[in-house]
Amino acid sequence: MNGLVMMVIAIVVLLAAYLLYGRYLARTWGIDPKAKTPAYELEDGVDYVPADTNVVFGHQFASIAGAGPITGPIQAAVFGWLPVLLWILVGGVFFGAVQDFVSMYASVKNKGRTIGYIIEEYIGKSGKKLFLLFCWLFCILVVAAFADVVAGTFNGFNVAADGASSVIPANGSVATTSMIFIAEAVALGFLLRFGKLHKWANTAIALIMLVGAIVVGLFCPIYISQSTWHILVFLYVLIASVAPIWSLLQPRDYLNSYLLVAMIVAAVIGVFVAQPAVNLPAFSGFVINGQSLFPFLFVTIACGAVSGFHSLVSSGTASKQIKNERNMLPVSFGAMLMESMLAVIALIAVASFASTAEAASMGYTTPTQIFAGGVAGFLQAVGLPNDVVYTLINLAVSAFALTSLDSVARVGRLSFQELFLDESIKDEEISGLRKLLTNKYFATILTLGLAYLLAKAGYSSIWPLFGSSNQLLSALALVACAVFLKCTKRKSFMLWIPMFAMIAVTFTALSVTIWQLGHGIADGTYQWISGISTTVNGASVLTAWGAGLQLIFAVLILALGVVVVIQGVRKLLEKNTVPATAK
């Protein structure tokens, strides 16, 4: 198999999926171009803000991608490139894109409300409370995993086994450019909101800002340790998750979208020119390193195939920015297929090496480094310098992860606040404790504090639990949306197979994860060392503190998931469902 052949297959499948299946879903469920969307109906300048399609697409794509479509396929490649490619294409089209579209569709048809509110409206109030608690716990896992990825991408120092330290120029440049991006995003936010310029003028200004930040970053790297970056990243997320969406989140996503799309286009060109060989086996076996293909392939590759986190973005932030209902298809379905394309590129990148050991011998030890190193190698065939391209790819990956970070932190904060909100209680009758729990600053600090503790365990330790929880969230979102479609007399059969498949995968994966964590603590595999993680011979080792915290999260998430699934499926199977008042 050649990387070029793999790429062509992916492009044909994904393009056909958008033109045929995506448009079929839009026709079947119904799109009203003349309807007044929630972005206009409830415009508040904070969360409900109408935005052009390219701006919302940039937010959606950058938020849902994160580091997931890069990390997942590279980790799952131990099973061979064929099962990974099949799951990316089949899962991306019939699972992920369908989930993202129906989540946004249901939200826009229900005043831009989240999946939690949709569960309350169509399944029941108790189901909503349980789902919100589940979402909050899940968001903590996402923030922890992605914050560690970002801090690692920014880490300016490499410490050898003998204790010798050296700087990492590529990471230093990425850190500088990313910090400039944030400052530029704030300026661009004010320009987009108050400048009233033509969209092409805004685009030109954004591109100039983008190029300027990259140039400064390449020549002025900053070197800060990973532990310090952990703190700085969480401080940034604290501010970003409570700021008005137009002041940082929306413009930074708009700015980043050009970088991210340019990265994918450049990588595709690199593959076409270099035509890299696929050196990994097509299939390595059903059990690799003690992990079975089912269910772990399907939870390791979440983003890029199907990811429950996408439903939170589609219904939590992006749906509140949609100007016209016809924009939902390209923003949701289209962004998911673009993410699947990124996952295929990541697979080709890792498959171009004979093994991860070969990649490590070249200095590429993490999935993001393997991805950047592989793509930089492809683009060398075009005549571009390896070190510059490697830096730019790392920059794009960090942009993905940062965007996901503040989006999911905002969703986590909102989920915690909604958990304690009660519309039946008047404002003057709300108790002091309830006021504290619904305060956005308290909710944010609590969410990020727990995420910081988990982040100290490292993304590689968190990823299995994150993947399982992520896919269970997908199952819950599909259940909720299937009930919505049934209640509003729309066809829902296209959701049934993805829904029950995700239920089977995630319940199995979480059960295995709980057993492994509990067994590891019981037999002393994890030791009670101060802190969440420690380092032995240069490798990160999860301690019993980290394992115990993950075990608590896993048990709670599985229990909540089971209850919400039972409530949702019971409602879905009812014969006489009262039609709802949604549009």
XYZ file of C-alpha atoms in Angstrom, residues 5-399:
395
model
C -3.427 5.497 -2.691
C -4.650 5.735 0.906
C -5.071 9.487 0.508
C -7.004 9.233 -2.767
C -9.372 6.635 -1.276
C -10.026 8.912 1.703
C -10.671 12.010 -0.444
C -13.128 10.161 -2.716
C -15.022 8.576 0.186
C -15.279 11.765 2.265
C -16.241 14.008 -0.647
C -18.915 11.566 -1.807
C -20.205 11.316 1.771
C -20.724 15.084 1.975
C -22.357 15.450 -1.431
C -24.605 12.396 -1.108
C -25.222 11.370 2.497
C -24.916 14.816 4.093
C -27.364 16.392 1.666
C -29.696 13.409 2.071
C -29.825 13.990 5.839
C -30.489 17.708 5.354
C -33.396 16.929 2.995
C -34.782 14.196 5.241
C -34.795 16.230 8.473
C -35.667 19.533 6.831
C -33.751 22.817 6.545
C -35.565 26.166 6.582
C -33.329 28.922 5.102
C -35.921 31.554 6.069
C -36.133 30.589 9.746
C -34.781 33.012 12.364
C -31.905 31.196 14.050
C -31.167 31.378 17.801
C -28.080 33.512 17.062
C -30.449 36.325 16.017
C -33.462 35.438 18.139
C -31.487 35.376 21.421
C -28.470 37.536 20.527
C -26.781 38.645 23.758
C -23.236 39.552 22.668
C -21.729 36.858 24.927
C -22.773 33.364 23.803
C -25.414 34.062 21.116
C -23.451 35.921 18.429
C -24.285 35.606 14.676
C -21.173 34.848 12.638
C -20.308 34.186 9.004
C -20.071 30.578 7.882
C -16.279 30.641 7.579
C -15.944 32.011 11.128
C -18.257 29.384 12.650
C -16.613 26.654 10.573
C -13.224 27.757 11.894
C -14.518 27.617 15.465
C -16.196 24.243 14.972
C -13.293 22.614 13.148
C -10.567 23.892 15.456
C -12.600 23.047 18.576
C -13.571 19.495 17.637
C -10.173 18.534 16.236
C -7.798 19.336 19.078
C -5.006 16.816 19.311
C -7.432 13.896 19.017
C -7.343 13.085 15.275
C -3.539 13.066 15.482
C -2.973 11.242 18.766
C -5.690 8.593 18.358
C -4.752 7.101 14.954
C -1.035 7.110 15.813
C -1.624 5.239 19.074
C -4.065 2.801 17.421
C -1.663 2.068 14.542
C -0.231 -0.797 16.626
C -3.215 -2.828 15.354
C -2.174 -2.146 11.728
C -3.120 0.517 9.225
C -6.133 -1.296 7.713
C -8.471 -1.390 10.768
C -7.473 2.187 11.572
C -8.288 3.415 8.050
C -11.596 1.528 7.936
C -12.751 2.901 11.285
C -11.764 6.477 10.356
C -13.745 6.366 7.091
C -16.761 4.328 8.218
C -16.905 5.935 11.644
C -16.295 9.432 10.297
C -19.113 9.254 7.756
C -21.839 7.155 9.394
C -21.100 7.820 13.070
C -19.219 11.078 13.632
C -20.591 13.348 10.881
C -24.154 12.176 11.567
C -23.761 12.828 15.302
C -22.282 16.299 14.797
C -24.983 17.314 12.311
C -27.921 16.015 14.335
C -26.559 17.565 17.566
C -26.321 20.992 15.933
C -29.661 20.489 14.156
C -31.468 19.585 17.388
C -29.859 22.520 19.196
C -30.739 25.117 16.540
C -34.312 23.806 16.470
C -34.446 24.216 20.273
C -33.234 27.826 20.653
C -29.538 26.901 20.644
C -29.844 24.817 23.793
C -27.330 22.159 24.762
C -27.788 18.393 24.633
C -28.532 18.582 28.360
C -31.598 20.751 27.763
C -32.672 18.513 24.893
C -32.551 15.537 27.269
C -34.669 17.474 29.776
C -37.226 18.418 27.119
C -37.560 15.003 25.486
C -36.425 12.461 28.105
C -36.869 13.999 31.542
C -35.450 16.386 34.157
C -33.570 13.699 36.107
C -31.908 12.559 32.900
C -30.691 16.097 32.307
C -29.144 16.361 35.786
C -27.313 13.057 35.387
C -26.141 14.023 31.909
C -24.827 17.390 33.109
C -22.857 15.682 35.871
C -21.482 13.247 33.300
C -20.537 16.150 30.989
C -18.787 17.992 33.784
C -16.655 14.976 34.717
C -15.896 14.343 31.058
C -14.859 17.967 30.449
C -12.393 17.689 33.315
C -10.784 14.706 31.551
C -10.604 16.563 28.218
C -9.026 19.662 29.753
C -6.493 17.500 31.607
C -5.489 15.531 28.497
C -5.253 18.478 26.108
C -3.560 20.791 28.621
C -0.790 18.227 28.994
C -0.470 17.973 25.203
C -0.188 21.767 24.890
C 2.313 22.057 27.746
C 4.401 19.321 26.115
C 4.286 21.117 22.764
C 5.475 24.341 24.436
C 8.108 22.642 26.633
C 11.379 24.427 25.908
C 13.777 21.946 27.486
C 14.819 18.374 26.810
C 16.255 16.572 29.845
C 18.440 13.556 29.046
C 18.714 10.441 31.196
C 21.975 11.731 32.697
C 20.286 14.968 33.767
C 21.792 17.141 31.022
C 19.391 19.777 29.695
C 19.151 21.275 26.207
C 16.703 23.685 24.581
C 14.150 22.669 21.939
C 14.041 25.504 19.351
C 10.906 24.212 17.582
C 8.901 24.155 20.826
C 10.201 27.592 21.795
C 9.055 29.054 18.479
C 5.653 27.395 18.813
C 5.243 28.869 22.288
C 6.114 32.391 21.122
C 3.780 32.276 18.130
C 0.928 30.838 20.199
C 1.199 33.611 22.762
C 1.201 36.235 19.986
C -1.855 34.512 18.498
C -3.776 35.064 21.718
C -2.961 38.791 21.808
C -3.788 39.149 18.117
C -7.076 37.301 18.609
C -8.250 39.858 21.159
C -7.428 42.713 18.761
C -9.121 40.873 15.889
C -12.188 40.264 18.056
C -12.721 43.984 18.570
C -12.093 44.591 14.867
C -14.648 41.976 13.778
C -17.262 43.262 16.213
C -16.866 47.013 15.896
C -14.848 47.548 12.697
C -17.699 46.685 10.301
C -15.199 45.912 7.525
C -15.883 43.723 4.513
C -15.179 40.044 5.195
C -12.367 40.032 2.631
C -10.686 42.906 4.471
C -11.018 40.950 7.718
C -9.525 37.913 6.008
C -6.537 39.905 4.714
C -5.891 41.383 8.157
C -6.148 37.935 9.785
C -3.650 36.456 7.319
C -1.185 39.309 7.903
C -1.483 38.741 11.656
C -0.975 35.013 11.173
C 2.175 35.381 9.065
C 3.595 38.064 11.366
C 3.169 35.881 14.450
C 4.848 32.933 12.734
C 7.837 35.020 11.620
C 8.360 36.479 15.097
C 8.034 33.002 16.629
C 10.666 31.506 14.327
C 13.222 34.181 15.232
C 12.322 34.778 18.901
C 11.673 31.444 20.655
C 10.934 31.437 24.387
C 12.109 28.601 26.615
C 9.972 27.661 29.633
C 9.720 24.288 31.372
C 6.723 22.001 30.903
C 5.665 22.256 34.564
C 5.564 26.056 34.309
C 3.614 25.829 31.068
C 1.052 23.650 32.860
C 0.315 26.554 35.200
C 0.338 29.197 32.446
C -1.959 27.158 30.196
C -4.496 26.721 32.991
C -4.389 30.444 33.783
C -5.099 31.172 30.117
C -7.993 28.702 30.038
C -9.403 30.274 33.217
C -9.622 33.645 31.489
C -10.744 32.312 28.097
C -13.610 30.231 29.492
C -15.353 33.213 31.126
C -14.602 35.929 28.525
C -17.331 36.923 26.002
C -17.170 34.567 23.024
C -16.583 37.407 20.525
C -13.550 38.768 22.410
C -11.276 35.714 22.203
C -12.840 32.373 21.302
C -14.473 33.383 18.021
C -11.618 35.517 16.575
C -8.877 33.121 17.624
C -10.689 30.226 15.996
C -11.118 32.373 12.875
C -7.396 33.170 12.914
C -6.373 29.574 13.539
C -8.676 28.111 10.899
C -6.465 29.450 8.115
C -3.396 27.863 9.690
C -5.164 24.548 10.242
C -6.654 24.286 6.750
C -3.289 25.349 5.257
C -1.599 22.571 7.251
C -3.982 19.939 5.879
C -3.686 21.204 2.290
C 0.121 21.278 2.565
C 0.177 17.764 4.025
C -2.033 16.458 1.197
C 0.281 18.082 -1.379
C 3.259 16.533 0.415
C 1.721 13.076 0.227
C 0.925 13.478 -3.478
C 4.492 14.568 -4.240
C 6.442 12.284 -1.866
C 4.142 9.248 -2.304
C 5.417 7.751 0.975
C 5.504 4.006 1.406
C 3.324 2.460 4.101
C 5.791 0.501 6.216
C 3.425 -0.662 8.948
C 1.656 -4.031 8.551
C -1.948 -3.976 7.361
C -3.049 -5.966 10.415
C -0.993 -6.808 13.495
C -3.455 -8.966 15.433
C -6.523 -8.764 17.632
C -4.535 -8.433 20.879
C -1.505 -6.114 21.025
C 0.370 -5.229 24.220
C -2.433 -6.697 26.294
C -5.127 -4.548 24.603
C -7.777 -6.140 22.373
C -8.888 -4.566 19.095
C -12.448 -4.544 20.441
C -13.167 -2.265 22.167
C -9.900 -0.324 22.384
C -9.437 0.533 18.696
C -12.831 2.281 18.776
C -12.115 4.339 21.892
C -8.480 5.119 21.060
C -9.599 6.656 17.756
C -12.357 9.001 18.869
C -11.764 12.346 17.143
C -11.424 11.526 13.455
C -14.120 8.843 13.607
C -16.742 9.764 16.208
C -16.369 11.858 19.340
C -18.971 12.736 21.931
C -17.122 15.967 22.668
C -18.211 17.195 19.231
C -21.853 17.117 20.348
C -21.000 19.529 23.161
C -19.362 21.981 20.744
C -22.108 21.585 18.113
C -24.883 22.232 20.635
C -22.993 24.311 23.199
C -21.212 27.050 21.256
C -21.398 26.665 17.451
C -25.208 26.392 17.282
C -25.466 29.815 18.948
C -23.479 31.412 16.092
C -25.318 29.948 13.069
C -26.743 32.709 10.843
C -28.801 30.472 8.552
C -30.001 26.887 8.941
C -28.438 25.906 5.622
C -25.017 26.669 7.168
C -25.387 23.751 9.585
C -24.400 21.112 7.034
C -20.984 22.554 6.066
C -20.199 23.675 9.624
C -21.009 20.368 11.355
C -21.000 17.539 8.782
C -18.267 19.224 6.719
C -15.984 19.966 9.673
C -16.215 16.345 10.850
C -15.207 15.015 7.433
C -12.294 17.470 7.377
C -11.225 16.059 10.731
C -11.384 12.528 9.309
C -9.068 13.713 6.550
C -6.639 14.949 9.205
C -6.808 11.544 10.920
C -5.920 9.815 7.628
C -2.920 12.142 7.239
C -1.812 11.221 10.785
C -2.109 7.528 9.882
C -0.008 8.010 6.733
C 2.578 9.950 8.774
C 3.059 7.203 11.358
C 2.874 4.474 8.692
C 5.781 6.109 6.832
C 8.042 4.977 9.679
C 8.914 1.315 10.037
C 7.953 1.485 13.724
C 7.615 3.912 16.612
C 11.134 2.846 17.600
C 12.429 4.209 14.303
C 10.537 7.455 14.904
C 11.974 7.678 18.422
C 15.509 7.239 17.061
C 14.896 10.405 15.023
C 13.762 12.327 18.105
C 10.005 11.850 17.582
C 8.640 10.311 20.785
C 5.119 11.724 21.148
C 2.241 11.356 18.642
C 2.374 15.070 17.787
C 6.130 14.858 17.132
C 5.649 11.751 14.959
C 2.939 13.553 12.998
C 5.015 16.729 12.559
C 8.114 14.729 11.637
C 6.252 12.641 9.077
C 4.556 15.606 7.380
C 7.826 17.595 7.393
C 9.458 14.636 5.637
C 6.723 14.617 2.981
C 7.115 18.348 2.317
C 10.870 18.018 1.929
C 10.030 16.477 -1.437
C 8.431 19.824 -2.367
C 11.638 21.624 -1.422
C 10.572 23.065 1.941
C 13.097 23.056 4.838
C 12.418 20.285 7.349
C 13.017 22.324 10.521
C 10.698 25.188 9.493
C 7.887 22.839 8.454
C 8.313 20.782 11.652
C 7.909 23.965 13.710
C 4.843 25.083 11.745
C 3.151 21.680 12.082
C 3.748 21.718 15.846
C 2.284 25.207 15.916
C -0.851 24.027 14.115
C -1.266 21.101 16.524
C -0.938 23.390 19.539
C -3.526 25.704 17.938
